[in-house]
Tab-separated table of C-alpha atoms in Angstrom:
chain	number	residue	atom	x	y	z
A	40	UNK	CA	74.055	-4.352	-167.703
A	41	UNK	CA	70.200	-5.166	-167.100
A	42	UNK	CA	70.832	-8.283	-168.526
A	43	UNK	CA	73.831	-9.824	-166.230
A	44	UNK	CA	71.828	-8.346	-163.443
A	45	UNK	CA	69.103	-10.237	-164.288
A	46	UNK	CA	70.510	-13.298	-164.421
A	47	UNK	CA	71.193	-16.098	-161.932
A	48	UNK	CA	72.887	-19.151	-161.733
A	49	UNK	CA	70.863	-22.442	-160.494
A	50	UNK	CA	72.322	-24.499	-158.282
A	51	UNK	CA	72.184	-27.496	-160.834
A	52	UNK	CA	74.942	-25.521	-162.971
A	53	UNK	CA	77.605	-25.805	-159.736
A	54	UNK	CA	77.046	-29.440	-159.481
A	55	UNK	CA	77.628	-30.117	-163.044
A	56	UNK	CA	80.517	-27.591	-163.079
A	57	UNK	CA	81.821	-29.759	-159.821
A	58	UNK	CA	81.583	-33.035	-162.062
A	59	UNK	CA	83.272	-31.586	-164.867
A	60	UNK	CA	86.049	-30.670	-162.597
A	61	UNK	CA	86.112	-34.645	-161.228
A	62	UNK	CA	85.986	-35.784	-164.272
A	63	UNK	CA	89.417	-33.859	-165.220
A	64	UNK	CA	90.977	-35.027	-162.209
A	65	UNK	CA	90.550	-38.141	-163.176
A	66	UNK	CA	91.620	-37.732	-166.276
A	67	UNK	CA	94.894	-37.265	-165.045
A	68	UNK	CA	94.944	-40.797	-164.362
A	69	UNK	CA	92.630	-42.181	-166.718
A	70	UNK	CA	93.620	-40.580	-169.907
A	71	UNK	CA	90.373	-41.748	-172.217
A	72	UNK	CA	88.322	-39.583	-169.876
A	73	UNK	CA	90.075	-36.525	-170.925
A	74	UNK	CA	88.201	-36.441	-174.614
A	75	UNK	CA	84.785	-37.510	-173.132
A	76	UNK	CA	85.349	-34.993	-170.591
A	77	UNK	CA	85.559	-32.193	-173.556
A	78	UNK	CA	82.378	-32.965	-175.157
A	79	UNK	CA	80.875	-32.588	-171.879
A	80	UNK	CA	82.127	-29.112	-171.365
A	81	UNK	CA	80.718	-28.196	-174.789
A	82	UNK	CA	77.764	-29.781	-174.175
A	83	UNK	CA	76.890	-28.077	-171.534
A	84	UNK	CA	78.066	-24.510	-172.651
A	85	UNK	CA	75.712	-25.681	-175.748
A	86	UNK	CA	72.376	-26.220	-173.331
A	87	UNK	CA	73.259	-22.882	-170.622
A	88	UNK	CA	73.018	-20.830	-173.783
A	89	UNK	CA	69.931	-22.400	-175.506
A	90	UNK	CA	68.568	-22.314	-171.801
A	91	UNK	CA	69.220	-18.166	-171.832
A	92	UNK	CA	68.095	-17.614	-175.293
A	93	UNK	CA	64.412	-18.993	-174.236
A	94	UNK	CA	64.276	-17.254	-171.025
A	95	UNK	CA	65.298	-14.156	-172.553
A	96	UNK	CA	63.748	-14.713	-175.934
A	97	UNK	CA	60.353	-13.292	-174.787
A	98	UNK	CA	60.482	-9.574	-173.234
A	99	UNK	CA	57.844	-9.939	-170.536
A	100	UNK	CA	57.652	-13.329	-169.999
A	101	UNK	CA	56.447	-13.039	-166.075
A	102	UNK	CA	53.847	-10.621	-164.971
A	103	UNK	CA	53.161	-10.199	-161.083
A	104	UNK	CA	51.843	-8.038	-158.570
A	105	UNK	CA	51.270	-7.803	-155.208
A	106	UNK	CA	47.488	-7.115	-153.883
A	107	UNK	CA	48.389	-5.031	-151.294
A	108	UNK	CA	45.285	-3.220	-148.682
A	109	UNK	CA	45.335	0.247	-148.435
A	110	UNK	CA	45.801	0.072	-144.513
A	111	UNK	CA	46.967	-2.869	-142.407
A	112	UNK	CA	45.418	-3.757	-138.812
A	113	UNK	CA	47.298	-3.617	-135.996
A	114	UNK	CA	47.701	-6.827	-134.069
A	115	UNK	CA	45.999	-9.011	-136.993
A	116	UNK	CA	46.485	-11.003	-139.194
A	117	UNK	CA	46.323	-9.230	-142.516
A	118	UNK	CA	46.232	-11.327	-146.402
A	119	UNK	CA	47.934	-10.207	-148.529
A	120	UNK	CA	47.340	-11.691	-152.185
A	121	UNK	CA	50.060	-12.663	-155.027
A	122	UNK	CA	49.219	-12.816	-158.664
A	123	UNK	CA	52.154	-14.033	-161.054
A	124	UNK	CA	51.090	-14.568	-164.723
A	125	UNK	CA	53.266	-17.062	-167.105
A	126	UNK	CA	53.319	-15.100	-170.841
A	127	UNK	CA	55.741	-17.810	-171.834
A	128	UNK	CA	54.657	-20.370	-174.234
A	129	UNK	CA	55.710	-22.721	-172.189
A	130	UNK	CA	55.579	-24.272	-168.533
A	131	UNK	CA	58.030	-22.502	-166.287
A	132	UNK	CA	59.151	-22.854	-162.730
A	133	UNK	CA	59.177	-20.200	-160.549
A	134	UNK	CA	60.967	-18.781	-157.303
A	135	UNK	CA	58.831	-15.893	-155.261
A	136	UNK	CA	60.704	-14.027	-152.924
A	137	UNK	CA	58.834	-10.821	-151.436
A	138	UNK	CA	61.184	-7.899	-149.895
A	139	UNK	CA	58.757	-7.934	-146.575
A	140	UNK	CA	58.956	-4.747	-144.194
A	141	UNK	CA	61.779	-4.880	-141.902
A	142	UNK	CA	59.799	-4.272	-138.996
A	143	UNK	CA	58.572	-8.006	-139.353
A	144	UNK	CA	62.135	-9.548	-139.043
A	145	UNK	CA	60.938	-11.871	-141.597
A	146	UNK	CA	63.875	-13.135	-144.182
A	147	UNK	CA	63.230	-16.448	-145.274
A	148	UNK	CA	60.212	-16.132	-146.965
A	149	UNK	CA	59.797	-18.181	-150.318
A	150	UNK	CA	57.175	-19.169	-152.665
A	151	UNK	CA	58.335	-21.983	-155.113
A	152	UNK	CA	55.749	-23.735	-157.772
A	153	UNK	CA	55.609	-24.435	-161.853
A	154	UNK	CA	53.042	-22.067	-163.964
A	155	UNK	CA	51.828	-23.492	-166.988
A	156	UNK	CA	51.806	-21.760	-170.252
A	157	UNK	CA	49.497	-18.345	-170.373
A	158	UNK	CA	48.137	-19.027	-167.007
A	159	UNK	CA	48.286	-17.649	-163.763
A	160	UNK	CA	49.345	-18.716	-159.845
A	161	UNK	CA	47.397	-17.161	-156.725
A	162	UNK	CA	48.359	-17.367	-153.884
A	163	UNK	CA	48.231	-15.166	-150.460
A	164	UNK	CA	50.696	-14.964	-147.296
A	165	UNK	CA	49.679	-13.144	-143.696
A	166	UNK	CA	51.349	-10.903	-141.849
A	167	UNK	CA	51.033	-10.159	-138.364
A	168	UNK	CA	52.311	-6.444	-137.508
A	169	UNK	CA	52.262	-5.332	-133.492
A	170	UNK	CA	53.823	-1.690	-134.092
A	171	UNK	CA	51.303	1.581	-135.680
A	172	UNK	CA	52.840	3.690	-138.325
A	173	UNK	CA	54.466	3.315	-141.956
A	174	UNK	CA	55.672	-0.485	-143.334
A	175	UNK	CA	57.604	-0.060	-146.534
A	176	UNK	CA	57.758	-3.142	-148.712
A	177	UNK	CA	60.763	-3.552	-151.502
A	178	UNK	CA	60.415	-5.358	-154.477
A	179	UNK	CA	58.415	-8.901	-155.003
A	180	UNK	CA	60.955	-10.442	-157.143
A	181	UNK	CA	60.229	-13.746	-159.289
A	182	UNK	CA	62.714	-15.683	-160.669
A	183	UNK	CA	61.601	-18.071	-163.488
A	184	UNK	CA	63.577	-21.015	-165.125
A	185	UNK	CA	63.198	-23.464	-167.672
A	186	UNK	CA	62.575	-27.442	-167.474
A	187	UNK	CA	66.210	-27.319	-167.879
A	188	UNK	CA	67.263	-25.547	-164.944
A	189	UNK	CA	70.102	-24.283	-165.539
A	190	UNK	CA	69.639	-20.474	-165.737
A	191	UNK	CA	67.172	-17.920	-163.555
A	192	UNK	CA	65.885	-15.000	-164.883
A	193	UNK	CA	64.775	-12.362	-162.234
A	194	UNK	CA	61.740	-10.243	-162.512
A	195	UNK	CA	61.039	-7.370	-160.138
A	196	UNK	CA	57.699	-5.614	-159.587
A	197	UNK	CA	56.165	-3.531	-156.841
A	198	UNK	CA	59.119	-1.218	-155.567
A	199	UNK	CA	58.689	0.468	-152.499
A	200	UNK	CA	55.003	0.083	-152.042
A	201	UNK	CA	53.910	1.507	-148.382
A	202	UNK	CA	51.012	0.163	-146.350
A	203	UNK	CA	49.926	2.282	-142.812
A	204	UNK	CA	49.880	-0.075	-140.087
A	205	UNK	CA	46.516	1.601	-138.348
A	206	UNK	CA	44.424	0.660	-134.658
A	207	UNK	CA	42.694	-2.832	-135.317
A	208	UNK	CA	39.780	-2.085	-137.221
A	209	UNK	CA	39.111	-5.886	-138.033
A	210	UNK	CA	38.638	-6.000	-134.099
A	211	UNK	CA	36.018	-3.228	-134.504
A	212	UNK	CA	34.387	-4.787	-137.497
A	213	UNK	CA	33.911	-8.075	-135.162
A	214	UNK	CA	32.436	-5.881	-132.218
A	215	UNK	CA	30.461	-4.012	-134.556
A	216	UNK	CA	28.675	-7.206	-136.630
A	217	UNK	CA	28.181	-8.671	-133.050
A	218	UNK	CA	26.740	-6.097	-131.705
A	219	UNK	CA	23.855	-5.733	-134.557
A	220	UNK	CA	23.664	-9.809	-134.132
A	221	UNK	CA	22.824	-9.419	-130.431
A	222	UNK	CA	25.555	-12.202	-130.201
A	223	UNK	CA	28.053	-9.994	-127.737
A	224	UNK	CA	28.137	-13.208	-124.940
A	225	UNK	CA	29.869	-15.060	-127.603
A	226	UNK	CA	32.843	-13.169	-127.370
A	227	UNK	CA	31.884	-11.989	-122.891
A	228	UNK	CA	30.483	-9.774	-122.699
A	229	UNK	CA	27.172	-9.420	-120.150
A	230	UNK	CA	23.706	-8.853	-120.762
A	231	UNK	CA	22.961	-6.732	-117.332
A	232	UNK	CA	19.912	-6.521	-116.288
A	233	UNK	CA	18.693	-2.567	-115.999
A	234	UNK	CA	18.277	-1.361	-112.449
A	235	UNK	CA	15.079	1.430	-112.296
A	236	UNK	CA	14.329	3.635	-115.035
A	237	UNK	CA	18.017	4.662	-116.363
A	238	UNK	CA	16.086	6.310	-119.828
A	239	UNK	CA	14.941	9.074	-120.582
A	240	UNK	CA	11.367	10.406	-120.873
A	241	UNK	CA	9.602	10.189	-123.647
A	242	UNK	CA	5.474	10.865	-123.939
A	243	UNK	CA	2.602	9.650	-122.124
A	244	UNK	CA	0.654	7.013	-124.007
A	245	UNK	CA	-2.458	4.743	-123.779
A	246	UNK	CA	-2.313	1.813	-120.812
A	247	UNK	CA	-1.754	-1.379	-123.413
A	248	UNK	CA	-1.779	-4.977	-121.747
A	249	UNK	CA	2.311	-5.869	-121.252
A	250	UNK	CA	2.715	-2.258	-120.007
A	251	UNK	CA	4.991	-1.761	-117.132
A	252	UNK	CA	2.237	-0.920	-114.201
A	253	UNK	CA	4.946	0.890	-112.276
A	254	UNK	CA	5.216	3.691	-115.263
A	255	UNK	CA	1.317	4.440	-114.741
A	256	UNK	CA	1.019	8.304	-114.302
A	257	UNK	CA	-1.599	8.671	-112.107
A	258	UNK	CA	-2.324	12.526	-112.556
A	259	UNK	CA	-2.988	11.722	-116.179
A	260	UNK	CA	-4.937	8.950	-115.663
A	261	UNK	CA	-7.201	10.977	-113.458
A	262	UNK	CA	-7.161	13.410	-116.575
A	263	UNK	CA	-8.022	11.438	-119.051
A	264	UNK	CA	-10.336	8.888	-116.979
A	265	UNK	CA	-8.352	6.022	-118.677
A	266	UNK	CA	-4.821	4.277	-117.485
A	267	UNK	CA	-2.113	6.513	-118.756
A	268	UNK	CA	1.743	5.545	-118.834
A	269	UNK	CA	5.113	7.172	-119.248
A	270	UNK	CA	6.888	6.397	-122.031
A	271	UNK	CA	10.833	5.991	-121.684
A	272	UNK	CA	13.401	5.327	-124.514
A	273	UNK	CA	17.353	4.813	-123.390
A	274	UNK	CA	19.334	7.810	-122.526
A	275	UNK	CA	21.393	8.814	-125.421
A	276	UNK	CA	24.040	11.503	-126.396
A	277	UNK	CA	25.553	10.735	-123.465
A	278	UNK	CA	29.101	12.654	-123.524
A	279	UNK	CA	32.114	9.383	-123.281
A	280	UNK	CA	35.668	9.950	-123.017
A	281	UNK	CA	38.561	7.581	-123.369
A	282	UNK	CA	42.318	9.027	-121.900
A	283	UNK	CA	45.015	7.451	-122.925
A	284	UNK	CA	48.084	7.242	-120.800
A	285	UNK	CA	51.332	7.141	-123.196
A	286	UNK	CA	53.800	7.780	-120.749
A	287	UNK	CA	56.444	4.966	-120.087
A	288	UNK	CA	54.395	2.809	-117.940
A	289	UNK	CA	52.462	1.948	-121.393
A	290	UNK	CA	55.649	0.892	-123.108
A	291	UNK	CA	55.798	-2.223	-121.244
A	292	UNK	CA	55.184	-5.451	-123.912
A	293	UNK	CA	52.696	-8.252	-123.693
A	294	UNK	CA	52.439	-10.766	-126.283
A	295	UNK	CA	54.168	-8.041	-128.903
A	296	UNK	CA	52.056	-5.357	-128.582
A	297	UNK	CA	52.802	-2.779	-125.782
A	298	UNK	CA	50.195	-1.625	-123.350
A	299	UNK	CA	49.653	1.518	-125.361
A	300	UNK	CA	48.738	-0.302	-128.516
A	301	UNK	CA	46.262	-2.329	-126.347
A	302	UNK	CA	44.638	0.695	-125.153
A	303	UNK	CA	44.492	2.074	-128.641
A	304	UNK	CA	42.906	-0.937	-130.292
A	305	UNK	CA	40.601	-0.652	-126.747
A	306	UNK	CA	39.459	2.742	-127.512
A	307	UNK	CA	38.488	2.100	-131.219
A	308	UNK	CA	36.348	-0.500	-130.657
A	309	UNK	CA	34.460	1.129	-127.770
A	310	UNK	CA	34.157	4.242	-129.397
A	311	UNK	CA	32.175	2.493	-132.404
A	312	UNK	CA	29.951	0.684	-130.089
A	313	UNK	CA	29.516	3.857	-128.111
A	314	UNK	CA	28.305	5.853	-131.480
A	315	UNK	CA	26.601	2.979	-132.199
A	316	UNK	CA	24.267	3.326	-128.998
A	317	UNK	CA	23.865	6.994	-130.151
A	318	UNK	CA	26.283	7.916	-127.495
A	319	UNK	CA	29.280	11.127	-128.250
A	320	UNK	CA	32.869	9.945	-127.914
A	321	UNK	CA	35.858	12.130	-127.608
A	322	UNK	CA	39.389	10.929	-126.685
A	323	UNK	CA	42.828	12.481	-125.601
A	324	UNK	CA	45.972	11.096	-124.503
A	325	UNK	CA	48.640	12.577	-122.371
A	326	UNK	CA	52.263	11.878	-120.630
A	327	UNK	CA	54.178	14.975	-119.420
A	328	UNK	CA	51.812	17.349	-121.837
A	329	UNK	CA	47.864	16.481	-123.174
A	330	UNK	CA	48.144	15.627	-126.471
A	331	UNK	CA	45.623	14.615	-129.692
A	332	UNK	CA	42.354	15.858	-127.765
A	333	UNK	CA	39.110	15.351	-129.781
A	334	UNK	CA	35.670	16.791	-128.301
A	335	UNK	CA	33.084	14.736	-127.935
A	336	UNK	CA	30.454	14.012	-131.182
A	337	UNK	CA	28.070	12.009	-131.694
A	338	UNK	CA	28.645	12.013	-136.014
A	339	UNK	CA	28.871	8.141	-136.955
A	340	UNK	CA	31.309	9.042	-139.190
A	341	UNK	CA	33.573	10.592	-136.267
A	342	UNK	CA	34.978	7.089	-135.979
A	343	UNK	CA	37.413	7.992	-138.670
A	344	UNK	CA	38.840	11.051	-137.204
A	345	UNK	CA	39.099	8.922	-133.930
A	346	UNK	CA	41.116	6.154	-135.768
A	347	UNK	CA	43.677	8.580	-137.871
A	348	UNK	CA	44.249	10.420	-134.360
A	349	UNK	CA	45.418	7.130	-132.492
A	350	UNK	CA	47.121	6.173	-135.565
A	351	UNK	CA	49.813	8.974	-134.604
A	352	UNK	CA	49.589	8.251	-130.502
A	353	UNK	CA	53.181	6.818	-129.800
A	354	UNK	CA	54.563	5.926	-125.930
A	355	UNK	CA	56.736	8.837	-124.874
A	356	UNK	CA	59.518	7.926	-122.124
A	357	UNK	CA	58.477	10.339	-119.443
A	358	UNK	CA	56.382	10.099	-116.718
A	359	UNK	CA	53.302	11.084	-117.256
A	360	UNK	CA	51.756	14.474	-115.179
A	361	UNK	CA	48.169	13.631	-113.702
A	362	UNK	CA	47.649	17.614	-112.535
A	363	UNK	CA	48.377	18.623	-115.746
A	364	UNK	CA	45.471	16.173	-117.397
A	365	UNK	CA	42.886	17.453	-114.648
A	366	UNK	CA	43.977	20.681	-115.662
A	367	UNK	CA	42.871	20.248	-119.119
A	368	UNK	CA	39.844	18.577	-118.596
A	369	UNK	CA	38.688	20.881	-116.527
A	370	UNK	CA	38.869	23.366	-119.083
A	371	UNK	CA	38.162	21.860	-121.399
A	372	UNK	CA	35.590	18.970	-120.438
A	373	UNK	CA	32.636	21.300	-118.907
A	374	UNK	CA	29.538	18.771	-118.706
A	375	UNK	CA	29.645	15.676	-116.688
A	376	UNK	CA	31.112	12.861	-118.618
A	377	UNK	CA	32.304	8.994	-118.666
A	378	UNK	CA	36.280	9.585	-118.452
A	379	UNK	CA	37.870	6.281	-119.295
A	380	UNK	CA	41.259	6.345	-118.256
A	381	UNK	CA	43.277	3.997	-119.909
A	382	UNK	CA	47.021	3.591	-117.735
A	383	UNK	CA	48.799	1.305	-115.295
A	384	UNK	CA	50.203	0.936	-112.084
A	385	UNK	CA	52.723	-1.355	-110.978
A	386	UNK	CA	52.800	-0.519	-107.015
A	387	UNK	CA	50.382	1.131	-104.628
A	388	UNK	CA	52.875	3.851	-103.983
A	389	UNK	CA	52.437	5.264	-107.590
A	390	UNK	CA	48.769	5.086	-107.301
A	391	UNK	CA	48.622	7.092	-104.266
A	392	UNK	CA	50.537	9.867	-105.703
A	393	UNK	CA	48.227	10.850	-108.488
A	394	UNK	CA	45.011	9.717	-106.513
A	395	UNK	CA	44.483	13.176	-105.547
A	396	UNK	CA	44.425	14.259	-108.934
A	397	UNK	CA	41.986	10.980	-109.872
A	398	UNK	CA	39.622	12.250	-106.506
A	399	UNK	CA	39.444	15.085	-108.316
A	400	UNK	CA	38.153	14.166	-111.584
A	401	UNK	CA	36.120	11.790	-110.346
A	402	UNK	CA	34.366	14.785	-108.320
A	403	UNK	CA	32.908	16.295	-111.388
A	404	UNK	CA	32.873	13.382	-114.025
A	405	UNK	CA	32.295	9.347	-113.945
A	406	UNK	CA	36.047	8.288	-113.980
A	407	UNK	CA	36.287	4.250	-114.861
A	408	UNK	CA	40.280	3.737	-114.187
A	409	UNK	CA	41.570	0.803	-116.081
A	410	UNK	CA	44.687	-1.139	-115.793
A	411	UNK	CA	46.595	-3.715	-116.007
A	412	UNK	CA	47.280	-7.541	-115.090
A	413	UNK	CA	50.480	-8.818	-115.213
A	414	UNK	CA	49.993	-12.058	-116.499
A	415	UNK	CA	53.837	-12.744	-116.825
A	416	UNK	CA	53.803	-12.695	-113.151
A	417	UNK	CA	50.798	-15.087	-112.840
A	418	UNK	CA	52.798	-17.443	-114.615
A	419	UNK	CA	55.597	-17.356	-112.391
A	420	UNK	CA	53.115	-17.600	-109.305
A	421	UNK	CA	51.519	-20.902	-110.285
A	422	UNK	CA	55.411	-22.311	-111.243
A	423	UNK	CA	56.151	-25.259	-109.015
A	424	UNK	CA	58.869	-24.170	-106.949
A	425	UNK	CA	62.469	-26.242	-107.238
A	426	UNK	CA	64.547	-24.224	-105.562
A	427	UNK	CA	65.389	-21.196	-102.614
A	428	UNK	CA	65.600	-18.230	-105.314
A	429	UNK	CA	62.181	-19.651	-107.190
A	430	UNK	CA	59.995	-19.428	-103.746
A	431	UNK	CA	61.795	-15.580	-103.093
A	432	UNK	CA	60.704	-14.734	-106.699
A	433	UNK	CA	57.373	-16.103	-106.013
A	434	UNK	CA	56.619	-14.839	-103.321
A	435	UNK	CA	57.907	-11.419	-104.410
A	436	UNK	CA	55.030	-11.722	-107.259
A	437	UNK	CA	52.498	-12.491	-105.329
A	438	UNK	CA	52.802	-9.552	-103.136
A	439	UNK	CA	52.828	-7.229	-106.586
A	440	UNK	CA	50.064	-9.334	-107.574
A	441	UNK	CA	47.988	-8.483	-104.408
A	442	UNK	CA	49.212	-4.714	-104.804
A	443	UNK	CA	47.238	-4.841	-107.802
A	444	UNK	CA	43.860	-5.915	-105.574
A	445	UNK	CA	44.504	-3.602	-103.247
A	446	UNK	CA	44.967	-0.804	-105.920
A	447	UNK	CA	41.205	-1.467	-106.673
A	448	UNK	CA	40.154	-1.358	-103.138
A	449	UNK	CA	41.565	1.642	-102.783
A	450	UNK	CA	39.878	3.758	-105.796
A	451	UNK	CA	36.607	2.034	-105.070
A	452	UNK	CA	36.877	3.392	-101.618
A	453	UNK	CA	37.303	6.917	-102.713
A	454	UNK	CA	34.288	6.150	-105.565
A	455	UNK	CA	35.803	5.705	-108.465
A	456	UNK	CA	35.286	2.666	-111.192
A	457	UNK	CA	37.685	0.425	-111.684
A	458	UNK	CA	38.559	-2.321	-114.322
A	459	UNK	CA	41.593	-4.835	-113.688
A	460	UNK	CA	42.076	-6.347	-116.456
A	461	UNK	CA	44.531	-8.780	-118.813
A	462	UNK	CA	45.945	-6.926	-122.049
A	463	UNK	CA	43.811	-9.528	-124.334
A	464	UNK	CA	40.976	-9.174	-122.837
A	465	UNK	CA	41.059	-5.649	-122.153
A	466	UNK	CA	38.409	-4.482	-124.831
A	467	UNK	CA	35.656	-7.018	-123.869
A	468	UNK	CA	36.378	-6.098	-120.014
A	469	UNK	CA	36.163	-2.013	-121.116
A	470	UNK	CA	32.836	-2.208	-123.132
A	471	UNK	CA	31.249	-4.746	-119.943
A	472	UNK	CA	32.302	-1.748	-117.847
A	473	UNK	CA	30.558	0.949	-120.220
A	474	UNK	CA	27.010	-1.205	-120.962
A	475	UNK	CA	27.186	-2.153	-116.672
A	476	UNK	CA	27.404	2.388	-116.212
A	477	UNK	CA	24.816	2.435	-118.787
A	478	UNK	CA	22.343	0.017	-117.165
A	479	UNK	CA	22.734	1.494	-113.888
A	480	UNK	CA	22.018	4.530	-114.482
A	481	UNK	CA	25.720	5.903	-113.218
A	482	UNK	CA	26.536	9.023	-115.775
């Protein structure tokens, strides 16, 4: 039974079988073909079984495997490597087809390619996933034939292997090496100049030439009867929280990742850079009840208890309860702290009804509200217009675009931060936000 279910037909024995079958056709008319005809039939029957005995002849004549990572990064592109080994003693040609996850959609994919004897191919596809949570690959199957062609012999390896899809920690990784390179402009973000003395004292030292003459302490001086000088270093262990909103208004999709899975990616890489700057980063998320809350520490190695909790955040369809969140932070969030609120708002109307909730927060605690862009609509707005229905959908976008502006107006009026931002660019726009509070001396 293993053995017919290992073996396949090439598509070289159907055209010879559909010659044969010519061939005795025309034998009807052409009687000498009918003979010739014959020894072709046992010809052939003669090769398909020598061609099965030497696939089959050796027990294990393909090896392969699939390399796979023990986590995959959401939204990038992640290698995966393919290693298929030839134990025949001859060169053999070989089909790869891997059982990718079905949350790809992806059912054509094929590796084809010869192997010579007792060697090995390697080779590596990418896959792009734009959804957190469990990918199942099946089996990576190999079918291998002979010069001849006439028969495939399957081999399967690698059943069911499973791969977590988690927040994009090759985006961190990037943020993180650029950071330590000082090379953060590459990707925008702004060196901001500091405004006054946002740090932290320090001690009082010795006058040195390049001193800062507007740090003498003159009561020392006098003291000590030479020029004395405060000493600062940058404030750290400043408490930093990012809120996620996972209520339907994050569902919405942009370039295949929803909102939510931009604000997840968002929060990873800030929080890194925030620890990294000796800052303490907490997180929670909420819709109609807080979930996944995480005080604040400053641990480096709190990074990986903030990446497996917004591996399990998913969008909930229900709107999401901004009393109950201030609620909850105010219970729970005593000190004053950068809240980074992570949602959207698609009129002013909406905005309005939670901005006494947002007034609120922002009473106690630095709230930084960030949102979203449409940029589907900006495409429609620059459209040249052809017809009637065109300029009323225009014009239509351009007032939801300018809802948007006026959105920001309106929380900067009641002193609260605000970021506007496009999904992609969403993490630069954050951590620009975060290093302009920290400059300023805001928090």
């Amino acid at each position: 039974m293993k053995f017919i279910k290992s073996l396949y037909l090439s598509s070289r024995v159907f055209y010879i079988l559909t010659g044969i079958s010519i061939l005795f056709l025309l034998s009807y008319w052409f009687t000498g073909l009918y003979p010739l005809t014959w020894l072709l039939v046992w010809g052939f029957i003669i090769i398909f079984l020598f061609d099965v005995v030497v696939l089959y002849n050796t027990k294990n004549g393909i090896e392969a495997s699939r390399l796979l990572p023990d986590k995959f990064s959401n939204s990038d592109f992640n290698v995966v490597p393919v290693r298929v080994k030839n134990n025949y003693s001859f060169n053999t040609y070989v089909e790869i087809i891997d059982e990718i996850p079905v949350q790809f959609q992806k059912r054509d994919f094929l590796k084809t390619g010869s192997i010579p004897s007792k060697s090995i191919l390697d080779f590596e596809y990418s896959l792009r996933p734009v959804h957190r949570g469990e990918y199942i690959f099946g089996s990576l199957h190999v079918y291998t034939l002979t010069i001849i062609g006439l028969v495939k012999r399957r081999y399967s390896f690698d059943k069911s292997a499973t791969v977590k899809v988690y927040p994009s920690f090759i985006q961190m990784k990037k943020y993180d090496f650029l950071a330590i390179d000082n090379k953060l402009t590459q990707i925008g973000l702004k060196k901001i100049r500091r405004i006054g003395h946002t740090m932290e004292f320090e001690q009082i030292k010795e006058y040195v030439i390049g001193d800062d003459v507007r740090t003498i302490n003159w009561k020392a001086t006098a003291k000590h009867g030479n020029l004395m000088i405060n000493q600062f270093q940058d404030e750290k262990s400043q408490p930093i929280y990012s809120v996620i909103d996972a209520s339907r208004v994050m569902k919405i999709p942009f370039n295949g990742l929803s909102l939510l899975d931009y604000a997840v990616n968002s929060t990873l890489a800030f929080s890194n850079i925030a620890l990294k700057k000796h800052d303490k980063v907490g997180m929670l998320s909420f819709s109609n009840t807080v979930n996944n809350f995480l005080p604040d520490s400053g641990k480096k190695t709190y990074i990986n208890n903030i990446s497996e909790t917004l591996y399990n955040i998913k969008t909930q369809f229900l709107d999401s309860d901004f009393g109950l969140l201030y609620a909850h932070i105010k219970r729970q969030i005593t000190h004053r702290s950068l809240l980074l609120l992570y949602t959207n708002f698609e009129h002013i109307s909406s905005l309005k009804r939670q901005l006494p909730f947002l007034q609120a927060l922002a009473k106690k605690h630095l709230l930084v509200v960030i949102f979203f862009e449409n940029t589907e609509l900006n495409q429609l707005i620059t459209k040249n217009t052809e017809d009637l229905q065109t300029i009323y959908d225009q014009t239509i976008a351009q007032q939801f675009a300018y809802d948007k502006k006026v959105m920001v107006k309106e929380l900067q009026k009641h002193g609260i931060q605000t970021v506007l931002t496009t999904p992609e660019n969403l993490t630069v726009n954050t951590i620009n936000k975060y290093l302009e509070i920290k400059a300023r001396g805001l928090l």
